[in-house]
Amino acid sequence: MDKFQEMTSFVAVVDAGSFVGAADAIGMSKAAVSRHVAELEQRLGARLLHRTTRRLSLTDDGQLFYARAKEMLAAVDEAESEISSRSGEPSGRLRINAPLSFGVLHLAPLWPRFAQLYPKVSLDIELSDRVVDLVEEGYDLAIRITNLPNSQLVSRQLATTRMIACASPQYLAQHGTPAHPDELAQHEVISYSYFAARDEWTFTAPHETPVVVHTHARIHANNGDTCRAAALEHQGIILQPDFIVADDLRRGDLVELLPTWRTMTLGIHAVYPSRKHLPIKTRRLVDFLVEGFAVPRWEVAR
């Protein structure tokens, strides 16, 4: 049996958390993946996985072998990338993480075009609002929507997004339209759980002292589209990026509040672990995304 294929199947099982998921990820049958792992364990003379009907977990030997196998597979992938970079044609798998709403609304339409441009590159896209560890979790690139702190990661800004406080006309007709940020404290709020300031919203205006409002959320959600859906059902006020609410504002389904006040503008960044030995497939993706967001379609005129 090919040792490389055994390692590939084993690592895929651990990454996917199941034999079925691993089979889908590497394009093999579940039976073949199970056979590879069983033969690997037999050859090593050690059990690598605890198997139950509900879940898989690594043994101590499995944890050690997984770490080493992951390093070796990554080294092979990097070697292939270096060779392909000489020919100028990207190839191999790109593992990408992006926020859920942004990924669905604004990245999903771009992936088919990238796949057409670079047919030898395969895309493995995970959408999650959780901040992943690129190095520990093995991602080639992530999209981050934030004001990036200093870090060892390398980034390129793709665009910016403005946070907008808004609500439905029906909610405002029933509860009143706030004329000053302080009044938000008396309103129903739908809060985004991953927002760095949680339920404290900061507003600034020319010639005004910044105002920090301690809002009272009746709903918390860890996804921006869930907050938006609640606002469209007249449940309260949201503070969400314009790339989520721009179309609703244009149609009048949501109304921007406190237009003379500003909250914050965040950068939308492509983040990757290092500029050193950057694989050509990652470089091509970053350049593609920079071009794709040269003119963002979500900006709302003030």
GROMACS .gro file of C-alpha atoms in nm:
model
  302
    1MET     CA    1   0.000   0.000   0.000
    2ASP     CA    2   0.115   0.352  -0.083
    3LYS     CA    3   0.225   0.512   0.246
    4PHE     CA    4   0.139   0.857   0.111
    5GLN     CA    5  -0.218   0.746   0.038
    6GLU     CA    6  -0.249   0.595   0.386
    7MET     CA    7  -0.139   0.923   0.545
    8THR     CA    8  -0.370   1.123   0.318
    9SER     CA    9  -0.671   0.910   0.414
   10PHE     CA   10  -0.586   0.917   0.786
   11VAL     CA   11  -0.540   1.296   0.796
   12ALA     CA   12  -0.862   1.343   0.597
   13VAL     CA   13  -1.054   1.130   0.851
   14VAL     CA   14  -0.922   1.337   1.141
   15ASP     CA   15  -0.989   1.670   0.966
   16ALA     CA   16  -1.343   1.568   0.861
   17GLY     CA   17  -1.427   1.390   1.186
   18SER     CA   18  -1.567   1.088   1.001
   19PHE     CA   19  -1.484   0.833   0.734
   20VAL     CA   20  -1.777   0.950   0.522
   21GLY     CA   21  -1.660   1.313   0.535
   22ALA     CA   22  -1.304   1.209   0.453
   23ALA     CA   23  -1.423   1.006   0.154
   24ASP     CA   24  -1.612   1.308   0.020
   25ALA     CA   25  -1.313   1.539   0.080
   26ILE     CA   26  -1.058   1.328  -0.109
   27GLY     CA   27  -1.290   1.177  -0.369
   28MET     CA   28  -1.269   0.812  -0.262
   29SER     CA   29  -1.515   0.554  -0.133
   30LYS     CA   30  -1.571   0.516   0.240
   31ALA     CA   31  -1.459   0.154   0.214
   32ALA     CA   32  -1.129   0.256   0.055
   33VAL     CA   33  -1.061   0.519   0.321
   34SER     CA   34  -1.141   0.269   0.600
   35ARG     CA   35  -0.909   0.015   0.442
   36HIS     CA   36  -0.624   0.267   0.415
   37VAL     CA   37  -0.653   0.359   0.783
   38ALA     CA   38  -0.680  -0.002   0.894
   39GLU     CA   39  -0.372  -0.102   0.693
   40LEU     CA   40  -0.183   0.199   0.830
   41GLU     CA   41  -0.262   0.095   1.187
   42GLN     CA   42  -0.163  -0.264   1.107
   43ARG     CA   43   0.165  -0.157   0.951
   44LEU     CA   44   0.249   0.072   1.245
   45GLY     CA   45   0.134  -0.184   1.501
   46ALA     CA   46  -0.060   0.086   1.686
   47ARG     CA   47  -0.418   0.203   1.717
   48LEU     CA   48  -0.450   0.562   1.595
   49LEU     CA   49  -0.824   0.621   1.637
   50HIS     CA   50  -1.083   0.546   1.901
   51ARG     CA   51  -1.399   0.452   1.712
   52THR     CA   52  -1.750   0.463   1.859
   53THR     CA   53  -2.089   0.473   1.693
   54ARG     CA   54  -2.110   0.847   1.754
   55ARG     CA   55  -1.762   0.992   1.716
   56LEU     CA   56  -1.395   0.943   1.640
   57SER     CA   57  -1.107   1.057   1.859
   58LEU     CA   58  -0.731   1.028   1.841
   59THR     CA   59  -0.528   0.802   2.063
   60ASP     CA   60  -0.199   0.934   2.202
   61ASP     CA   61  -0.016   0.758   1.917
   62GLY     CA   62  -0.272   0.898   1.677
   63GLN     CA   63  -0.212   1.255   1.792
   64LEU     CA   64   0.161   1.218   1.739
   65PHE     CA   65   0.126   1.056   1.399
   66TYR     CA   66  -0.139   1.305   1.287
   67ALA     CA   67   0.088   1.602   1.365
   68ARG     CA   68   0.381   1.448   1.177
   69ALA     CA   69   0.168   1.334   0.883
   70LYS     CA   70   0.008   1.677   0.854
   71GLU     CA   71   0.353   1.836   0.838
   72MET     CA   72   0.469   1.593   0.571
   73LEU     CA   73   0.160   1.640   0.354
   74ALA     CA   74   0.194   2.017   0.386
   75ALA     CA   75   0.561   1.991   0.282
   76VAL     CA   76   0.464   1.789  -0.025
   77ASP     CA   77   0.195   2.043  -0.110
   78GLU     CA   78   0.446   2.328  -0.072
   79ALA     CA   79   0.697   2.148  -0.294
   80GLU     CA   80   0.431   2.100  -0.560
   81SER     CA   81   0.340   2.469  -0.532
   82GLU     CA   82   0.703   2.574  -0.578
   83ILE     CA   83   0.734   2.362  -0.892
   84SER     CA   84   0.403   2.485  -1.030
   85SER     CA   85   0.507   2.845  -0.960
   86ARG     CA   86   0.799   2.796  -1.199
   87SER     CA   87   0.561   2.699  -1.474
   88GLY     CA   88   0.330   2.985  -1.377
   89GLU     CA   89   0.022   2.761  -1.354
   90PRO     CA   90  -0.134   2.733  -1.007
   91SER     CA   91  -0.243   2.389  -0.890
   92GLY     CA   92  -0.341   2.209  -0.571
   93ARG     CA   93  -0.599   2.265  -0.298
   94LEU     CA   94  -0.677   2.604  -0.147
   95ARG     CA   95  -0.839   2.592   0.197
   96ILE     CA   96  -1.032   2.914   0.263
   97ASN     CA   97  -1.227   3.044   0.561
   98ALA     CA   98  -1.474   3.334   0.536
   99PRO     CA   99  -1.759   3.486   0.741
  100LEU     CA  100  -2.092   3.324   0.663
  101SER     CA  101  -2.300   3.616   0.535
  102PHE     CA  102  -2.017   3.777   0.340
  103GLY     CA  103  -1.924   3.440   0.196
  104VAL     CA  104  -2.276   3.368   0.072
  105LEU     CA  105  -2.359   3.718  -0.051
  106HIS     CA  106  -2.034   3.837  -0.205
  107LEU     CA  107  -1.779   3.556  -0.234
  108ALA     CA  108  -1.998   3.276  -0.368
  109PRO     CA  109  -2.056   3.451  -0.705
  110LEU     CA  110  -1.678   3.483  -0.755
  111TRP     CA  111  -1.571   3.121  -0.703
  112PRO     CA  112  -1.696   2.984  -1.039
  113ARG     CA  113  -1.496   3.249  -1.224
  114PHE     CA  114  -1.182   3.169  -1.024
  115ALA     CA  115  -1.233   2.798  -1.095
  116GLN     CA  116  -1.257   2.871  -1.468
  117LEU     CA  117  -0.941   3.080  -1.463
  118TYR     CA  118  -0.741   2.820  -1.270
  119PRO     CA  119  -0.879   2.473  -1.346
  120LYS     CA  120  -0.597   2.290  -1.166
  121VAL     CA  121  -0.679   2.457  -0.832
  122SER     CA  122  -0.940   2.295  -0.608
  123LEU     CA  123  -1.126   2.508  -0.354
  124ASP     CA  124  -1.215   2.396  -0.002
  125ILE     CA  125  -1.432   2.675   0.140
  126GLU     CA  126  -1.557   2.691   0.498
  127LEU     CA  127  -1.799   2.962   0.607
  128SER     CA  128  -1.799   3.052   0.975
  129ASP     CA  129  -1.807   3.374   1.175
  130ARG     CA  130  -1.566   3.217   1.424
  131VAL     CA  131  -1.210   3.353   1.402
  132VAL     CA  132  -1.000   3.054   1.298
  133ASP     CA  133  -0.630   2.995   1.362
  134LEU     CA  134  -0.490   2.978   1.009
  135VAL     CA  135  -0.172   2.796   1.104
  136GLU     CA  136  -0.314   2.555   1.361
  137GLU     CA  137  -0.619   2.468   1.151
  138GLY     CA  138  -0.441   2.451   0.818
  139TYR     CA  139  -0.604   2.731   0.619
  140ASP     CA  140  -0.428   2.892   0.324
  141LEU     CA  141  -0.631   3.213   0.348
  142ALA     CA  142  -0.910   3.373   0.549
  143ILE     CA  143  -1.135   3.673   0.498
  144ARG     CA  144  -1.149   3.892   0.808
  145ILE     CA  145  -1.385   4.185   0.857
  146THR     CA  146  -1.227   4.394   1.129
  147ASN     CA  147  -0.968   4.657   1.205
  148LEU     CA  148  -0.675   4.418   1.217
  149PRO     CA  149  -0.446   4.431   1.519
  150ASN     CA  150  -0.073   4.387   1.477
  151SER     CA  151  -0.001   4.019   1.422
  152GLN     CA  152   0.234   3.782   1.245
  153LEU     CA  153  -0.027   3.730   0.974
  154VAL     CA  154  -0.001   3.906   0.640
  155SER     CA  155  -0.305   4.080   0.494
  156ARG     CA  156  -0.429   4.276   0.194
  157GLN     CA  157  -0.733   4.497   0.219
  158LEU     CA  158  -1.002   4.411  -0.033
  159ALA     CA  159  -1.262   4.673   0.058
  160THR     CA  160  -1.426   4.851   0.350
  161THR     CA  161  -1.768   4.821   0.505
  162ARG     CA  162  -1.964   5.074   0.710
  163MET     CA  163  -2.166   4.966   1.012
  164ILE     CA  164  -2.521   5.101   0.994
  165ALA     CA  165  -2.786   5.124   1.264
  166CYS     CA  166  -3.125   5.057   1.109
  167ALA     CA  167  -3.474   4.923   1.168
  168SER     CA  168  -3.794   4.858   0.975
  169PRO     CA  169  -4.044   5.142   0.913
  170GLN     CA  170  -4.309   4.938   1.099
  171TYR     CA  171  -4.092   4.907   1.411
  172LEU     CA  172  -4.017   5.281   1.404
  173ALA     CA  173  -4.384   5.369   1.356
  174GLN     CA  174  -4.468   5.171   1.670
  175HIS     CA  175  -4.170   5.262   1.890
  176GLY     CA  176  -4.053   5.596   1.756
  177THR     CA  177  -3.739   5.700   1.568
  178PRO     CA  178  -3.440   5.782   1.791
  179ALA     CA  179  -3.306   6.135   1.738
  180HIS     CA  180  -2.991   6.087   1.948
  181PRO     CA  181  -2.774   5.778   2.016
  182ASP     CA  182  -2.863   5.788   2.387
  183GLU     CA  183  -3.224   5.704   2.297
  184LEU     CA  184  -3.116   5.362   2.166
  185ALA     CA  185  -3.090   5.244   2.526
  186GLN     CA  186  -3.472   5.252   2.544
  187HIS     CA  187  -3.523   5.049   2.225
  188GLU     CA  188  -3.539   4.679   2.141
  189VAL     CA  189  -3.207   4.569   1.989
  190ILE     CA  190  -3.096   4.260   1.797
  191SER     CA  191  -2.729   4.210   1.880
  192TYR     CA  192  -2.451   4.034   1.690
  193SER     CA  193  -2.275   3.799   1.932
  194TYR     CA  194  -1.929   3.824   1.775
  195PHE     CA  195  -1.930   4.204   1.772
  196ALA     CA  196  -1.614   4.302   1.963
  197ALA     CA  197  -1.795   4.560   2.177
  198ARG     CA  198  -2.092   4.327   2.231
  199ASP     CA  199  -2.390   4.545   2.336
  200GLU     CA  200  -2.199   4.874   2.357
  201TRP     CA  201  -2.242   5.084   2.043
  202THR     CA  202  -2.023   5.391   1.987
  203PHE     CA  203  -2.134   5.689   1.776
  204THR     CA  204  -1.937   5.992   1.663
  205ALA     CA  205  -2.035   6.314   1.489
  206PRO     CA  206  -1.857   6.637   1.392
  207HIS     CA  207  -1.826   6.876   1.686
  208GLU     CA  208  -1.985   6.620   1.919
  209THR     CA  209  -1.842   6.415   2.203
  210PRO     CA  210  -1.841   6.042   2.115
  211VAL     CA  211  -2.137   5.861   2.267
  212VAL     CA  212  -2.117   5.504   2.396
  213VAL     CA  213  -2.461   5.348   2.428
  214HIS     CA  214  -2.527   5.045   2.648
  215THR     CA  215  -2.800   4.878   2.445
  216HIS     CA  216  -3.036   4.611   2.577
  217ALA     CA  217  -3.065   4.320   2.336
  218ARG     CA  218  -3.374   4.103   2.331
  219ILE     CA  219  -3.210   3.876   2.072
  220HIS     CA  220  -2.845   3.772   2.038
  221ALA     CA  221  -2.732   3.590   1.724
  222ASN     CA  222  -2.390   3.488   1.595
  223ASN     CA  223  -2.486   3.555   1.233
  224GLY     CA  224  -2.557   3.890   1.070
  225ASP     CA  225  -2.830   3.762   0.838
  226THR     CA  226  -3.019   3.627   1.138
  227CYS     CA  227  -3.008   3.975   1.294
  228ARG     CA  228  -3.123   4.124   0.962
  229ALA     CA  229  -3.414   3.879   0.936
  230ALA     CA  230  -3.534   3.975   1.285
  231ALA     CA  231  -3.516   4.345   1.196
  232LEU     CA  232  -3.717   4.284   0.878
  233GLU     CA  233  -3.981   4.122   1.098
  234HIS     CA  234  -3.999   4.447   1.302
  235GLN     CA  235  -3.833   4.302   1.614
  236GLY     CA  236  -3.591   4.587   1.680
  237ILE     CA  237  -3.283   4.785   1.579
  238ILE     CA  238  -2.968   4.628   1.438
  239LEU     CA  239  -2.613   4.746   1.383
  240GLN     CA  240  -2.492   4.560   1.075
  241PRO     CA  241  -2.245   4.615   0.788
  242ASP     CA  242  -2.368   4.775   0.471
  243PHE     CA  243  -2.279   4.464   0.267
  244ILE     CA  244  -2.566   4.288   0.450
  245VAL     CA  245  -2.831   4.564   0.464
  246ALA     CA  246  -2.757   4.779   0.155
  247ASP     CA  247  -3.033   4.629  -0.062
  248ASP     CA  248  -3.288   4.654   0.221
  249LEU     CA  249  -3.203   5.023   0.267
  250ARG     CA  250  -3.236   5.094  -0.106
  251ARG     CA  251  -3.579   4.927  -0.114
  252GLY     CA  252  -3.695   5.100   0.204
  253ASP     CA  253  -3.747   4.773   0.391
  254LEU     CA  254  -3.502   4.908   0.649
  255VAL     CA  255  -3.435   5.269   0.742
  256GLU     CA  256  -3.095   5.407   0.846
  257LEU     CA  257  -3.104   5.572   1.187
  258LEU     CA  258  -2.905   5.872   1.310
  259PRO     CA  259  -2.761   5.955   0.965
  260THR     CA  260  -2.558   6.249   1.097
  261TRP     CA  261  -2.378   6.014   1.337
  262ARG     CA  262  -2.123   5.750   1.242
  263THR     CA  263  -2.043   5.419   1.406
  264MET     CA  264  -1.739   5.252   1.252
  265THR     CA  265  -1.589   5.152   0.921
  266LEU     CA  266  -1.417   4.814   0.909
  267GLY     CA  267  -1.166   4.674   0.665
  268ILE     CA  268  -1.236   4.358   0.468
  269HIS     CA  269  -0.904   4.176   0.447
  270ALA     CA  270  -0.756   3.868   0.284
  271VAL     CA  271  -0.530   3.721   0.555
  272TYR     CA  272  -0.265   3.454   0.509
  273PRO     CA  273   0.013   3.315   0.730
  274SER     CA  274   0.327   3.443   0.558
  275ARG     CA  275   0.458   3.631   0.259
  276LYS     CA  276   0.763   3.402   0.251
  277HIS     CA  277   0.732   3.118  -0.002
  278LEU     CA  278   0.374   3.221  -0.072
  279PRO     CA  279   0.236   2.954  -0.308
  280ILE     CA  280   0.138   3.085  -0.648
  281LYS     CA  281  -0.216   2.949  -0.601
  282THR     CA  282  -0.258   3.172  -0.293
  283ARG     CA  283  -0.101   3.471  -0.466
  284ARG     CA  284  -0.336   3.431  -0.762
  285LEU     CA  285  -0.636   3.409  -0.529
  286VAL     CA  286  -0.540   3.724  -0.341
  287ASP     CA  287  -0.491   3.917  -0.666
  288PHE     CA  288  -0.824   3.782  -0.794
  289LEU     CA  289  -1.009   3.897  -0.483
  290VAL     CA  290  -0.847   4.242  -0.488
  291GLU     CA  291  -0.968   4.286  -0.846
  292GLY     CA  292  -1.310   4.139  -0.767
  293PHE     CA  293  -1.377   4.394  -0.493
  294ALA     CA  294  -1.223   4.695  -0.667
  295VAL     CA  295  -1.574   4.843  -0.690
  296PRO     CA  296  -1.789   4.710  -0.402
  297ARG     CA  297  -2.157   4.690  -0.494
  298TRP     CA  298  -2.290   4.740  -0.141
  299GLU     CA  299  -2.190   5.099  -0.066
  300VAL     CA  300  -2.484   5.311   0.044
  301ALA     CA  301  -2.485   5.682  -0.038
  302ARG     CA  302  -2.529   5.918   0.254
   0.00000   0.00000   0.00000
